[in-house]
Structures are given as C-alpha cells and as structure tokens.
Amino acid sequence: MTQNNPEFQTANLEAWAKAAAKSAPGGDVQALNWLTPDGITVKPLYTAADTQNLPYADTLPGFEPYLRGPQATMYAVRPWTIRQYAGFSTAEESNAFYRKALAAGGQGVSVAFDLATHRGYDSDHPRVTGDVGKAGVAIDSVEDMKILFDQIPLDKVSVSMTMNGAVLPVLAGYVVAAEEQGVRQDQLSGTIQNDILKEFMVRNTYIYPPAPSMRIIGDIIEYTAKNMPKFNSISISGYHMQEAGANQALELAFTLADGKEYVKTAIAKGMDVDEFAGRLSFFWAIGMNFYLEVAKMRAARLLWCRIMKGFNAKSPKSLMLRTHCQTSGWSLTEQDPYNNVVRTTIEAMAAVFGGTQSLHTNSFDEAIALPTEFSSRIARNTQLIIQEETHIPNVIDPWAGSYMMERLTQDMADAAWTIIEEVEAMGGMTQAVDSGWAKLKIEAAAAEKQARIDSGKDVIVGVNKYKLQTEDAIEARDIDNVAVRDGQIERLKSIKQKRDPALVAAALAAITFAAESTTGNLLDLVIKAMRLRATVGEVSDALETVYGRHRANTQKVTGVYAAAYDTSNGDTMEYWNKLKSEIADFAEKQGRRPRVMISKLGQDGHDRGAKVVATAFADLGFDVDMGPLFQTPEECARQAIENDVHAVGVSTLAAGHKTLVPAIIAELKKQGADDIIVFVGGVIPRQDYAMLYEAGVKGIYGPGTPIPASAKDVLEQIKKAIA
C-alpha cells in the first residue's frame, strides 16, 4: 500500500491527530482550521482522501475545462504580458511615462483616465474643477489621444483602457488616433473595460442608467466583432469588487454573473455566441489571501467553461477564460510603506501561479499618492524578476496535484456557484444590481473586514501590529490640478475654433437620434463624430439628452461592523464600550446624538471608505447622514446645514482634497455655518496635512486609522465646537 493511497493516509490520520493535538490550542485539532471570509474551511492538513472524486483534478492545460490554464504550454513558451497601469495629469506626461516603461521592459500600455473623463465631462465643466488630471490622464478629444500615443506604434503595442461610463467617446478617440497614425482598426489589439454592471455596484463611474448602458455594451461588442477582431470588447472586472470589500467567492461569483449577462445582451442583438465570446476577457484583483487567490483563478476558468457551454458555445476560444490581474491597491498601507513591496511581490506570485495572461503590479506608494518613477520601476521590476530570475514560468500550473489546492479550487468553485444560482433566481445580475442587493453584500463584507482589522483580529504588519514609533517621509507625486485644467481648457478652445461646427452638430444629432430610436450602432456614429473633433463631453451630452444621468440610491448597512467588533476582547472591547457610553452621555446632555454627514466631493465614486465609516459611526451611536455621490462643495454645505449636522466628514481617494476640502470649509462659512466642523479621511499625503489644517480641517485620518479612534476624535472636536 503506497503512502499516496487514500486508505493508507486515512488510517494514519488518527495517529497524526493525536500528535497534532499536543500543540493545538486546548488540545483541539479543529481549532487549527481557518474559516475564510468566503465561508470555506481551510484545514491545516490535506491528504489524498480530500481529492477523491474531484472531476477535473487530472485535466491538462489548454483543454476543457481549462482549469490548469487556457494555453497548453502557458509561460513555458510565452510569459504573461507585463503591464503598467498609469495615467496622470496631461497626455504629454502620461505619454512620456508609457514610452519609458516600454523601453524598460513593459510589454503593453494600460491607461488610467481622470475622473472627469470617466464621468463624461470636458475639463471646462464646472462640476470637475477639483478632478481634472488628478487620478489619471485628462482626455477631452482626439487631439489628446494623439498626444497620449505619440511615437507608440498602435499596430504593435496592445492598449488596455479602464473606461466604462464614457466608453463610447474614449474608445472612438483611440480608434481615430490610430487611424491618423496610419493604423487600421483590424490591426488594433488590447482591451476596453466596458463593464458597466460593476460600476453600479462598486466603482460608480457610470453616466447613464443600467438599461441604456447595456445597449451601449451590446453595440460595442457588435462593432468590434466586425471591425476589430484582435481587440477585446469587454474586460469583465472583479478587481473593483474586491477593492470595495468583496471576498474572493463574491468577487468570482458576481464577475462571472456579470459576464453571463453581457453574453445574453450580445445574443439578444442577434449575434452568434462564437462570433464574439472569444474576445471577452476578465480582470481579477489579487490580494493577500494567497491560497484563495490561486484557487479563485483556477475555479474561474472551470466555471466560465460551464457557463459558456450553457450558451451552446463550441469554439475553444469561447470556452476559455483569459484574464488580466492587478495586485491589490487596498492592501497597500500608508504606514511603514516599504512593506508594500513585499505585499505586491506575494500577490504577483499568486497571480502567476493562478495562470494570468497579463499583470500589473502596484507601486508601494499608492496608498499615499500617485506613484513616482522610482516606485513604478520597483513595481515593474518585481514582474521582471519573477519572469527572468526565479524559473517559476518554466513549470505549467505548479500547484497541480496539490491535495490542498485541488480541494480548495473545487470548494471555491462550489461557493461561487451557489451565489451565481442565487443571482439567477433573482432574474440575473442586472436585477441583482438594480435592487441594491449585490452592492449591500459587498459593503457588508467590507465593514466586517474593517472591524476585524480595527479590533486586531486580522493582522496588518506596521498598522495594527509591529508599528514604527516614527514614520519616515516618502516622496509623493503631486499634480497641479489648476495648471492641468487651464491647459486642457486652452486646447478645447483651439479645437472648437478649428473644426466645422455644422458638421459636428449634425454628427451629435445623429447620435441622439440613434439613442432615441434604438437604431444604428452607437460606436460607429461616435467614431464619425470624434473624427470631426467632437469632444468627450459633447458626445456624452448627446446621449444624456435621451438617457439622462443615473442617480444612485444612498444606502448603508447597519450592525455588521459592531457584530464583528463585539466578538473581540480585552482592551479593544473595553475601548469600544467606553466610546459608546460617551456618545450616549453626549446624547443625554445635548438632547440629541452627535450628527455627522459623510460626503464624497467631486467625481470620486470610490465609496468603500465612506460606507464603512458611516456604518461604524452609526453602530457606535452617531446619527449618520450619507451625502449623494458627486456633490459640489456648495451642494454638500447646503445639505449639511439643512440636516443640522455637527460635522462633515469628507472621504477622498482621488487626490482632489487640496481643491475640494478648502472649498467646502469656505462654503460653510459663506452660508453662515462655520460652526460645523470638517474632518477628512482617505488617501492624503502627509505633506498636505499642514495645508488642510491651515484651511480649517479639524481632523485628518489616513489609511490604517482605526475607525473607533477617529470617531473618538470627532466626538471631542464636536464637544469643543459646541462648548
């Protein structure tokens, strides 16, 4: 009887359990099990018995169901593509960065656009004064696109563009810029994200409501299938779900369910599934749960093959899931930031072991500001070292045959499939998104995770354990938002002076008519308009005339943070209960509870931090109002006054704080409410703290600040203000 025989191993498990019990807490071997946030039990020991009857453990890479990789030889012949996701300030600066990255070993360009562009506003729009060029590159027209890709041969370099809301004018601008570079549409390779369903769940850079947004997706899939055969028409993204708080099973299930919805949309346009499905791609976040991330990627290929067979797909390209990955931005810490180099390396290895087709590695300083050239080089070299020095790529699916990994892959697939079936019972992902159910599931997971960190149950090295006494200053990239916006406005004026206004007006009217009459292909019409030098904002307005702008319902979960925190013990529990008592005392003395309004200013829709803070403050006993997304400082001040709040908390992730936070303080003063205090949380470089305090901010809480600590400080500031 061999040692790999399940019967042999089962017979010896009793002996192992006795030996392990000597070291296990309380002598209980079961205490060594890890219950993941996904509800999967990970055991400390796996044997051959755990892989018995697994249907796909002995399959091969390049063959159905592609669990072990979409290509037969994987990295042994061709390593994954090294990408550097970047974009900042102007097209000129971003172009210089891309060219340096390509010269230094990068193999594709991944473009990050600023929030004004994402939301379909030209840089001269009054709602985007604090957003232009801050969290990505500002693009208003084809002229910006031509500069962005200057001296980058678009027939040879693949381009990935993270764009969803303003997907039509941005993709059209890229196509026209390539044409004017002499590159045909059928020569273009790369990916447009074009994944609007997840925007309604987590990232919020939508423009139009769900139904017309799905029509846009269908038109893009149709146009690219006919005219751009090498270009991926959609990148179905789980990345932003995990960044917003989803665990791996939720990310996997919701992303595949989104993909299923997009396939239905294309088929409803009369397309054959094998005509377009081979150009669908996926995009995963890779966080610090190493084993779960590898299992997630293997399970994703297994489940996508199952889903596509359900649509009667026959082409192998339709059945195989191909993916880009990006290391986690959320796992990066402001405190002791050089630890982030290690985190990103571990996450990159998980992506590689999981079989990604391309990878972006985050820079260590991205919890502080946009990456510098120094930090970007380290991030890029992390991939080069894995590719060139470790010999990891020489082996296809090195985790194959691992008792643990094969079992965990199946467990992950089963957990995700249960959620997918729940979504289908609702009528599909569009219904799950429309109802708000999917968003609340992610927000609950985020609140629970934050409570586990704040209470010390989950360790973050350098943040809640092994903390430095003093933090060294880190160089942070700073963007002069005013200068960038002024430059963009001048270029817009120049474009409008040189173009033929009658031709542009006719092209925009044709877009509006097609939207209203549900005729024609919108991407085709927008390409024609962009050739004539219509702008991103004008195209968006032409569609908004018919579709309107989507307004999200502001909801928050309750009780989840407290439930996770209440199971802690010792000092953390004592601190929590004492703070709740202080808030209750305040309410008794003042005749009402301390009231705060949590707000997002400008076009920054990343609301994980805002929602988690709102949940935790409410669980502590604050009255909490949530401001709607995309407020101006004037609108925020007016709502704060109308709601009679003690404090406004501004959550910022997209670097608009230097413009927008002083503006809200000035606006409160202007409207006679300078007794309302303002505090700020999120990604704020320490070099900006003095300026914000000078402007009148009463508290700044960067990444890693325990929420109870910030709540205590806000309470004390409110007491001072009303004394």
XYZ file of C-alpha atoms in Angstrom, residues 20-718:
699
model
C -1.096 17.459 16.449
C -3.367 17.736 19.499
C -0.282 18.115 21.700
C 0.398 21.501 20.073
C -3.122 22.588 19.156
C -4.891 25.210 21.332
C -6.798 23.395 24.049
C -5.753 20.093 22.500
C -8.399 20.600 19.785
C -7.102 19.924 16.269
C -10.252 21.524 14.844
C -9.035 24.821 16.295
C -6.315 24.782 13.623
C -8.923 25.105 10.871
C -9.241 28.513 9.181
C -12.736 29.647 8.253
C -12.222 32.078 5.375
C -14.393 35.172 4.817
C -15.952 33.167 1.965
C -17.259 30.535 4.377
C -14.726 27.920 3.206
C -12.951 25.826 5.821
C -9.225 25.517 5.133
C -7.663 22.657 7.069
C -4.054 22.538 8.292
C -3.534 19.158 6.584
C -4.860 17.696 3.332
C -4.454 14.140 2.102
C -5.322 12.130 -0.992
C -8.753 11.499 0.532
C -9.571 15.193 0.017
C -9.112 14.903 -3.744
C -11.042 11.697 -4.260
C -13.834 12.040 -6.800
C -12.819 15.546 -7.912
C -13.912 15.537 -11.559
C -11.236 17.820 -13.020
C -8.072 17.226 -10.988
C -6.411 15.204 -13.763
C -7.211 17.521 -16.693
C -4.464 19.212 -18.709
C -3.756 22.862 -19.540
C -5.116 24.031 -22.865
C -8.013 21.560 -22.743
C -11.535 21.735 -21.338
C -12.401 22.926 -18.782
C -9.125 24.940 -18.839
C -8.774 24.750 -15.064
C -4.988 24.464 -15.417
C -4.638 27.268 -17.930
C -6.073 28.432 -21.270
C -2.918 27.557 -23.253
C -1.244 24.163 -23.432
C 2.258 25.487 -22.742
C 1.403 28.605 -20.715
C 4.517 30.519 -19.574
C 6.932 27.786 -20.617
C 6.734 29.287 -24.129
C 5.324 32.769 -23.584
C 5.250 34.531 -20.190
C 2.411 36.769 -19.173
C 2.347 40.353 -20.509
C 3.833 42.921 -18.139
C 1.577 45.958 -17.969
C 1.916 49.240 -16.092
C -1.451 50.853 -15.353
C -0.814 54.571 -15.306
C -2.073 57.962 -16.315
C -1.643 61.312 -14.658
C -2.154 64.986 -15.404
C -1.604 65.649 -19.103
C -1.421 63.430 -22.164
C 2.176 64.639 -22.666
C 3.321 63.473 -19.218
C 1.494 60.156 -19.484
C 2.962 59.516 -22.942
C 6.483 60.096 -21.591
C 5.801 57.592 -18.788
C 4.485 54.933 -21.191
C 7.471 55.248 -23.501
C 9.911 54.918 -20.594
C 8.001 51.908 -19.253
C 8.023 50.175 -22.647
C 11.744 50.826 -23.024
C 12.362 49.390 -19.545
C 10.601 46.061 -20.169
C 6.897 46.863 -20.177
C 5.005 44.966 -22.863
C 1.706 46.834 -23.089
C 0.132 50.145 -22.179
C -2.666 50.369 -19.593
C -4.336 53.766 -19.437
C -5.844 55.344 -16.317
C -8.166 58.251 -17.098
C -9.060 61.081 -14.760
C -12.496 61.126 -13.153
C -13.768 63.978 -15.297
C -13.189 61.820 -18.376
C -14.741 58.752 -16.721
C -17.887 60.683 -15.971
C -18.188 62.167 -19.453
C -17.323 65.783 -18.610
C -14.970 68.001 -20.576
C -12.264 69.642 -18.480
C -14.003 73.034 -18.601
C -17.175 71.762 -16.891
C -17.838 73.469 -13.514
C -18.503 70.155 -11.733
C -14.935 68.875 -12.263
C -12.759 71.744 -11.047
C -11.011 69.503 -8.490
C -10.800 66.356 -10.617
C -9.034 67.244 -13.877
C -5.765 65.324 -14.201
C -5.719 64.204 -10.549
C -6.289 60.432 -10.630
C -5.497 59.765 -14.258
C -4.930 61.481 -17.573
C -7.352 64.134 -18.834
C -8.794 63.305 -22.275
C -11.206 65.696 -23.955
C -10.767 64.889 -27.652
C -8.877 63.023 -30.356
C -6.103 65.613 -30.087
C -5.405 64.456 -26.510
C -5.467 60.809 -27.660
C -2.953 61.524 -30.430
C -0.552 63.045 -27.893
C -1.154 60.172 -25.451
C 0.016 57.583 -28.014
C 2.622 59.702 -29.808
C 5.550 57.511 -31.010
C 3.817 54.390 -29.602
C 3.084 52.106 -32.596
C -0.518 51.050 -32.072
C -0.228 48.221 -34.603
C 2.417 46.611 -32.352
C 1.638 47.693 -28.767
C -1.556 46.423 -27.117
C -3.505 49.037 -25.204
C -5.730 48.391 -22.202
C -8.123 51.191 -21.257
C -10.015 51.253 -17.974
C -13.136 53.063 -19.130
C -16.807 52.368 -18.582
C -19.044 55.424 -18.319
C -17.626 57.437 -21.242
C -16.639 54.268 -23.066
C -18.020 55.366 -26.445
C -16.079 58.616 -26.970
C -12.907 57.240 -25.370
C -12.820 54.073 -27.482
C -13.755 56.116 -30.558
C -10.981 58.606 -29.806
C -8.444 55.784 -29.611
C -9.655 54.348 -32.937
C -9.408 57.726 -34.671
C -5.989 58.490 -33.150
C -4.775 55.133 -34.507
C -6.239 55.891 -37.947
C -4.385 59.192 -38.035
C -1.243 57.306 -37.044
C -1.822 55.082 -40.102
C -3.076 52.030 -38.206
C -6.219 50.237 -39.385
C -8.943 49.130 -36.972
C -8.285 45.448 -37.705
C -4.656 45.919 -36.572
C -5.540 47.212 -33.113
C -5.033 44.921 -30.120
C -5.861 45.446 -26.492
C -8.894 45.756 -24.241
C -11.540 48.280 -23.290
C -13.031 47.585 -19.850
C -16.627 48.411 -20.861
C -18.009 46.663 -17.746
C -20.822 48.889 -16.545
C -22.644 46.499 -14.185
C -19.819 46.530 -11.673
C -19.828 50.341 -11.763
C -23.351 50.318 -10.305
C -22.111 48.002 -7.553
C -18.792 49.485 -6.509
C -16.793 51.988 -8.530
C -19.591 54.356 -9.531
C -18.025 55.906 -12.652
C -21.278 55.381 -14.514
C -23.120 58.031 -16.527
C -26.380 56.527 -17.819
C -28.892 54.170 -16.143
C -28.426 50.370 -16.441
C -30.725 49.678 -19.417
C -29.191 52.148 -21.916
C -25.744 51.304 -20.576
C -26.333 47.689 -21.570
C -27.365 48.839 -25.056
C -24.001 50.653 -25.361
C -22.174 47.467 -24.385
C -24.053 45.464 -26.990
C -23.201 47.995 -29.710
C -19.508 47.914 -28.782
C -19.389 44.106 -28.802
C -21.132 44.104 -32.189
C -18.887 46.762 -33.777
C -15.587 45.343 -32.536
C -16.521 41.785 -33.558
C -16.982 43.017 -37.134
C -14.202 45.609 -37.390
C -11.607 44.993 -34.639
C -11.067 41.213 -34.478
C -7.881 41.450 -32.352
C -9.401 43.797 -29.788
C -11.150 42.642 -26.603
C -14.517 44.378 -26.475
C -15.012 43.987 -22.732
C -12.942 43.230 -19.644
C -15.323 41.834 -17.060
C -13.894 43.138 -13.836
C -13.920 41.650 -10.376
C -10.968 43.832 -9.369
C -13.023 46.752 -8.160
C -15.381 44.450 -6.268
C -12.574 43.073 -4.134
C -11.131 46.561 -3.707
C -14.567 47.641 -2.444
C -14.631 44.817 0.116
C -15.843 41.640 -1.601
C -14.233 38.372 -0.536
C -12.867 36.061 -3.233
C -16.044 34.000 -3.629
C -18.219 37.119 -4.006
C -15.761 38.626 -6.490
C -15.695 35.417 -8.500
C -19.466 34.886 -8.499
C -20.512 38.444 -9.286
C -17.920 38.813 -12.034
C -18.935 35.617 -13.809
C -22.604 36.557 -13.370
C -21.826 39.926 -14.998
C -20.142 38.087 -17.854
C -23.181 35.886 -18.276
C -25.378 38.994 -18.525
C -23.168 40.530 -21.204
C -23.315 37.331 -23.258
C -27.125 37.454 -23.058
C -27.033 41.085 -24.216
C -24.918 40.289 -27.289
C -27.036 37.264 -28.205
C -30.161 39.437 -27.932
C -28.670 41.626 -30.680
C -28.778 38.594 -32.962
C -25.107 37.625 -32.680
C -23.907 34.031 -32.566
C -22.096 33.333 -29.298
C -18.936 32.109 -31.028
C -18.835 35.316 -33.082
C -17.887 37.439 -30.065
C -17.222 35.323 -26.961
C -13.590 34.682 -27.845
C -12.852 38.395 -27.340
C -14.311 38.617 -23.847
C -11.674 38.882 -21.139
C -11.657 39.149 -17.341
C -9.854 41.204 -14.715
C -9.175 39.974 -11.170
C -7.859 41.612 -8.035
C -5.106 39.688 -6.317
C -4.999 40.285 -2.568
C -3.117 38.844 0.374
C -5.164 35.635 0.803
C -2.544 33.760 -1.215
C -4.082 30.276 -1.461
C -7.581 31.623 -2.104
C -6.366 33.810 -4.973
C -4.688 30.902 -6.762
C -7.773 28.729 -6.231
C -10.064 31.558 -7.379
C -8.349 31.861 -10.750
C -8.364 28.113 -11.369
C -12.038 27.910 -10.319
C -12.910 30.871 -12.572
C -11.801 29.012 -15.704
C -13.713 25.921 -14.631
C -16.951 27.854 -14.061
C -16.707 30.046 -17.171
C -16.376 26.950 -19.337
C -19.508 25.579 -17.651
C -21.395 28.858 -18.214
C -20.426 29.109 -21.882
C -21.443 25.525 -22.566
C -24.818 26.591 -21.248
C -24.964 29.060 -24.158
C -24.058 26.225 -26.544
C -20.658 27.771 -27.332
C -18.493 25.425 -29.379
C -15.298 27.317 -30.156
C -12.478 26.653 -27.660
C -11.824 30.426 -27.597
C -15.375 30.981 -26.359
C -14.969 28.424 -23.581
C -11.607 29.523 -22.186
C -11.383 32.352 -19.677
C -8.488 34.722 -20.295
C -7.630 37.288 -17.655
C -5.606 40.303 -16.656
C -4.729 40.701 -12.974
C -3.674 43.591 -10.778
C -2.215 43.386 -7.312
C -4.380 44.921 -4.616
C -4.398 48.648 -4.036
C -6.454 48.254 -0.879
C -3.840 46.019 0.780
C -1.230 48.788 0.470
C -0.632 50.714 3.688
C 0.316 54.308 4.354
C 2.166 53.189 7.486
C 5.598 51.572 7.003
C 5.009 51.696 3.209
C 8.098 49.757 2.140
C 6.259 46.673 3.440
C 4.073 47.163 0.364
C 6.912 45.976 -1.877
C 6.682 42.598 -0.139
C 2.886 42.541 -0.304
C 2.890 43.268 -4.033
C 5.502 40.563 -4.672
C 3.427 37.940 -2.849
C 0.289 38.989 -4.719
C 2.138 38.945 -8.058
C 3.250 35.368 -7.405
C -0.330 34.352 -6.631
C -1.443 35.815 -9.975
C 1.307 33.930 -11.792
C 0.590 30.640 -10.001
C -3.088 31.172 -10.876
C -2.254 31.498 -14.581
C -2.883 35.140 -15.502
C -2.370 36.347 -19.111
C -1.180 39.818 -18.111
C -0.337 41.543 -14.856
C 0.012 44.998 -13.355
C 1.915 45.330 -10.100
C 1.046 48.314 -7.908
C 3.701 50.696 -6.631
C 4.444 50.773 -2.910
C 3.453 54.439 -2.509
C -0.063 54.218 -3.978
C -1.683 54.368 -0.528
C -0.176 57.854 -0.313
C -0.392 59.361 -3.799
C 0.108 58.628 -7.486
C 3.256 56.526 -7.991
C 6.611 58.143 -8.643
C 9.029 56.931 -11.336
C 11.145 55.366 -8.551
C 8.271 53.322 -7.119
C 6.935 52.393 -10.583
C 10.313 50.955 -11.539
C 10.333 48.706 -8.455
C 6.796 47.530 -9.281
C 7.706 46.731 -12.887
C 10.973 45.032 -11.899
C 9.045 42.804 -9.476
C 7.495 41.120 -12.511
C 10.747 41.052 -14.473
C 12.495 39.304 -11.574
C 9.740 36.681 -11.330
C 9.891 36.140 -15.101
C 13.655 36.226 -15.592
C 15.271 35.047 -12.336
C 13.059 32.573 -10.487
C 12.342 29.933 -13.186
C 8.740 29.933 -11.955
C 7.480 30.256 -15.572
C 9.225 27.026 -16.600
C 6.523 24.882 -14.980
C 2.903 24.903 -16.137
C 0.438 25.099 -13.223
C 2.919 24.148 -10.481
C 0.083 23.692 -7.946
C -1.472 20.845 -9.940
C -1.875 17.718 -7.851
C -1.615 19.547 -4.540
C -4.171 17.963 -2.220
C -4.904 21.356 -0.699
C -5.065 23.376 -3.929
C -7.203 20.891 -5.850
C -9.668 20.668 -2.956
C -9.650 24.430 -2.406
C -10.244 25.071 -6.107
C -13.352 22.904 -6.003
C -14.526 24.475 -2.723
C -14.101 27.947 -4.228
C -15.988 26.917 -7.369
C -18.822 25.477 -5.272
C -19.072 28.590 -3.070
C -19.181 30.890 -6.101
C -21.664 28.711 -7.964
C -24.076 28.870 -5.034
C -24.011 32.682 -5.242
C -24.408 32.595 -9.050
C -27.505 30.422 -8.664
C -28.875 32.912 -6.118
C -28.337 35.722 -8.654
C -30.056 33.719 -11.398
C -33.042 33.140 -9.118
C -33.395 36.950 -8.913
C -33.532 37.182 -12.696
C -29.851 37.773 -13.417
C -27.185 40.258 -12.489
C -28.971 43.324 -13.827
C -31.789 42.641 -11.361
C -29.341 41.927 -8.538
C -27.616 45.249 -9.233
C -30.833 47.247 -9.715
C -32.231 46.031 -6.407
C -29.117 47.115 -4.497
C -28.683 43.580 -3.128
C -25.284 42.964 -4.728
C -23.867 46.295 -3.554
C -25.005 45.718 0.031
C -23.430 42.229 0.067
C -20.064 43.778 -0.810
C -20.468 46.628 1.680
C -21.279 44.181 4.486
C -18.112 42.213 3.689
C -16.099 45.455 3.725
C -17.475 46.545 7.094
C -16.784 43.137 8.624
C -13.200 43.153 7.319
C -12.514 46.645 8.664
C -13.862 45.675 12.083
C -11.561 42.658 12.149
C -8.580 44.896 11.410
C -9.552 47.642 13.862
C -10.112 45.092 16.625
C -6.774 43.387 15.919
C -8.203 40.027 14.830
C -6.661 40.408 11.375
C -3.034 41.496 11.495
C -1.680 44.186 9.173
C 2.056 44.463 9.803
C 3.067 48.039 10.516
C -0.549 49.144 11.016
C -2.099 47.276 13.943
C 0.974 45.255 14.945
C 4.747 45.817 14.825
C 4.178 49.548 14.355
C 7.036 52.014 13.884
C 7.483 54.687 16.520
C 8.132 57.273 13.817
C 7.417 57.138 10.095
C 9.964 58.270 7.519
C 8.764 60.773 4.943
C 8.084 59.314 1.499
C 8.359 61.351 -1.691
C 4.886 61.720 -3.188
C 3.898 62.811 -6.674
C 1.845 65.992 -6.678
C -0.296 67.153 -9.599
C -1.006 70.838 -10.148
C -4.694 70.423 -10.875
C -5.224 74.084 -11.737
C -2.426 74.154 -14.319
C -3.616 70.918 -15.947
C -7.190 72.191 -16.181
C -6.093 75.534 -17.615
C -4.068 73.712 -20.304
C -6.969 71.442 -21.197
C -9.357 74.382 -21.464
C -6.993 76.155 -23.863
C -6.749 73.043 -26.046
C -10.551 72.706 -26.062
C -10.894 76.312 -27.206
C -8.378 75.716 -30.010
C -10.171 72.558 -31.221
C -13.558 74.263 -31.298
C -12.176 77.212 -33.261
C -10.673 74.987 -35.986
C -13.475 72.441 -36.552
C -16.608 72.748 -38.674
C -19.413 73.438 -36.140
C -22.231 72.477 -38.514
C -20.722 69.066 -39.267
C -20.089 68.413 -35.564
C -23.645 69.418 -34.652
C -25.055 67.068 -37.313
C -22.889 64.172 -36.079
C -24.005 64.751 -32.480
C -27.639 64.957 -33.568
C -27.250 61.591 -35.324
C -26.033 60.069 -32.031
C -29.029 61.478 -30.158
C -31.417 60.174 -32.814
C -29.867 56.682 -32.716
C -30.184 56.615 -28.921
C -33.811 57.747 -29.068
C -34.881 55.494 -31.944
C -32.755 52.462 -30.888
C -31.418 52.300 -34.453
C -27.868 52.200 -35.774
C -24.669 51.370 -33.944
C -23.660 53.986 -31.396
C -19.913 53.267 -31.559
C -19.936 53.680 -35.337
C -21.691 57.047 -35.013
C -19.415 58.263 -32.221
C -16.285 57.386 -34.237
C -17.657 59.595 -37.033
C -18.279 62.429 -34.574
C -14.821 62.149 -32.993
C -13.199 62.315 -36.448
C -14.862 65.718 -36.790
C -13.408 66.711 -33.387
C -16.475 66.370 -31.215
C -15.400 66.239 -27.563
C -15.928 63.609 -24.877
C -18.354 65.911 -23.060
C -20.341 66.716 -26.174
C -20.810 63.055 -27.097
C -21.845 62.280 -23.510
C -24.326 65.148 -23.551
C -25.779 63.926 -26.858
C -26.613 60.617 -25.176
C -27.620 62.152 -21.846
C -30.317 64.119 -23.677
C -32.105 60.788 -24.182
C -30.838 58.583 -21.366
C -30.409 61.055 -18.500
C -27.781 60.670 -15.757
C -28.066 57.821 -13.297
C -28.594 58.740 -9.646
C -27.750 56.015 -7.154
C -29.746 55.336 -4.003
C -27.642 56.047 -0.920
C -27.912 53.038 1.382
C -25.720 51.763 4.166
C -25.540 48.510 6.071
C -26.023 48.564 9.833
C -24.866 46.343 12.639
C -22.200 44.485 10.642
C -19.201 46.433 11.968
C -20.436 46.193 15.545
C -21.146 42.466 15.216
C -17.562 41.795 14.110
C -16.100 44.152 16.718
C -18.256 42.907 19.592
C -16.641 39.475 19.471
C -13.218 40.950 20.271
C -11.922 41.020 23.806
C -9.555 42.810 26.151
C -8.584 46.435 25.559
C -10.286 46.770 22.161
C -13.662 45.730 23.562
C -13.258 47.985 26.578
C -12.394 50.955 24.337
C -15.405 50.258 22.116
C -17.867 50.065 25.026
C -16.406 53.166 26.705
C -16.776 55.169 23.478
C -20.380 54.037 23.066
C -21.073 55.224 26.630
C -19.501 58.625 25.920
C -21.684 59.050 22.844
C -24.761 58.069 24.840
C -23.803 60.630 27.531
C -23.459 63.312 24.841
C -26.949 62.495 23.570
C -28.425 62.708 27.073
C -26.808 66.098 27.803
C -27.453 67.682 24.391
C -30.887 66.227 23.789
C -29.737 64.595 20.560
C -26.974 62.339 19.332
C -23.841 63.688 17.655
C -24.720 64.014 13.983
C -22.252 63.678 11.119
C -22.605 63.756 7.362
C -20.228 61.545 5.375
C -19.646 63.019 1.931
C -17.881 62.370 -1.365
C -16.994 65.532 -3.269
C -16.249 65.856 -6.957
C -16.384 62.869 -9.290
C -14.680 60.337 -6.991
C -17.105 57.396 -6.747
C -14.856 55.080 -4.700
C -17.060 54.862 -1.629
C -15.773 51.848 0.319
C -14.178 54.046 2.981
C -17.176 56.361 3.219
C -19.629 53.484 3.592
C -17.522 51.628 6.178
C -17.027 54.781 8.263
C -20.754 55.569 8.076
C -21.600 52.032 9.208
C -19.132 52.056 12.109
C -20.111 55.545 13.324
C -23.788 54.562 13.237
C -23.065 51.358 15.170
C -21.293 53.466 17.825
C -24.352 55.677 18.259
C -23.816 58.659 15.953
C -26.640 59.900 13.755
C -25.152 59.494 10.268
C -26.273 61.046 7.006
C -24.791 59.896 3.703
C -24.394 62.595 1.091
C -25.078 61.523 -2.502
C -22.122 60.854 -4.756
C -20.640 63.590 -6.964
C -21.603 66.592 -4.837
C -20.083 70.014 -5.324
C -18.858 71.800 -2.174
C -21.858 74.141 -2.448
C -24.338 71.250 -2.566
C -22.607 69.489 0.316
C -22.651 72.586 2.516
C -26.338 73.194 1.788
C -27.275 69.605 2.732
C -25.158 69.713 5.901
C -26.944 72.898 7.027
C -30.391 71.560 6.144
C -29.692 68.358 8.088
C -28.351 70.336 11.079
C -25.207 68.217 11.422
C -22.362 68.813 13.857
C -19.680 67.652 11.432
C -18.978 66.876 7.784
C -16.576 64.040 7.011
C -15.044 64.145 3.526
C -13.846 60.796 2.161
C -11.210 61.223 -0.544
C -9.318 58.742 -2.681
C -8.692 60.581 -5.932
C -6.408 63.428 -4.814
C -8.998 66.208 -5.098
C -8.700 67.137 -1.418
C -6.432 70.163 -1.934
C -9.099 71.872 -4.033
C -12.368 70.470 -2.695
C -11.830 70.409 1.090
C -10.909 74.107 1.430
C -13.886 74.804 -0.846
C -16.375 73.054 1.485
C -14.965 74.902 4.515
C -15.258 78.224 2.679
C -18.779 77.386 1.545
C -19.935 76.512 5.082
C -18.561 79.837 6.279
C -20.210 81.664 3.371
C -23.573 80.092 4.246
C -23.192 81.071 7.918
C -22.401 77.597 9.266
C -18.723 77.718 10.183
C -19.625 76.039 13.486
C -19.951 72.768 11.514
C -16.568 71.086 11.776
C -14.913 69.336 8.814
C -12.780 66.211 9.008
C -11.107 64.278 6.195
C -10.227 60.618 5.662
C -8.625 58.630 2.872
C -5.533 58.813 0.695
C -3.871 62.061 1.728
C -0.079 62.590 1.543
C 1.325 63.768 4.874
C 2.865 66.724 3.059
C -0.699 68.029 2.580
C -1.705 67.826 6.248
C -0.417 71.295 7.221
C -2.224 72.958 4.331
C -5.505 71.231 5.231
C -5.230 72.119 8.939
C -4.472 75.717 7.966
C -7.610 75.720 5.808
C -9.648 74.760 8.888
C -9.823 70.967 8.898
C -10.224 69.612 12.438
C -9.103 66.013 11.874
C -7.241 64.007 9.215
C -7.435 60.207 9.250
C -5.247 58.426 6.731
C -5.355 54.766 5.651
C -4.947 52.430 8.604
C -6.527 54.742 11.182
C -8.787 52.597 13.414
C -12.328 53.890 12.985
C -13.071 53.961 16.749
C -10.012 56.218 17.198
C -11.237 58.619 14.518
C -14.763 58.521 15.994
C -13.402 59.432 19.431
C -11.510 62.384 17.967
C -14.539 63.601 16.002
C -16.659 63.410 19.158
C -14.101 65.521 21.069
C -13.982 68.087 18.256
C -17.784 68.336 18.257
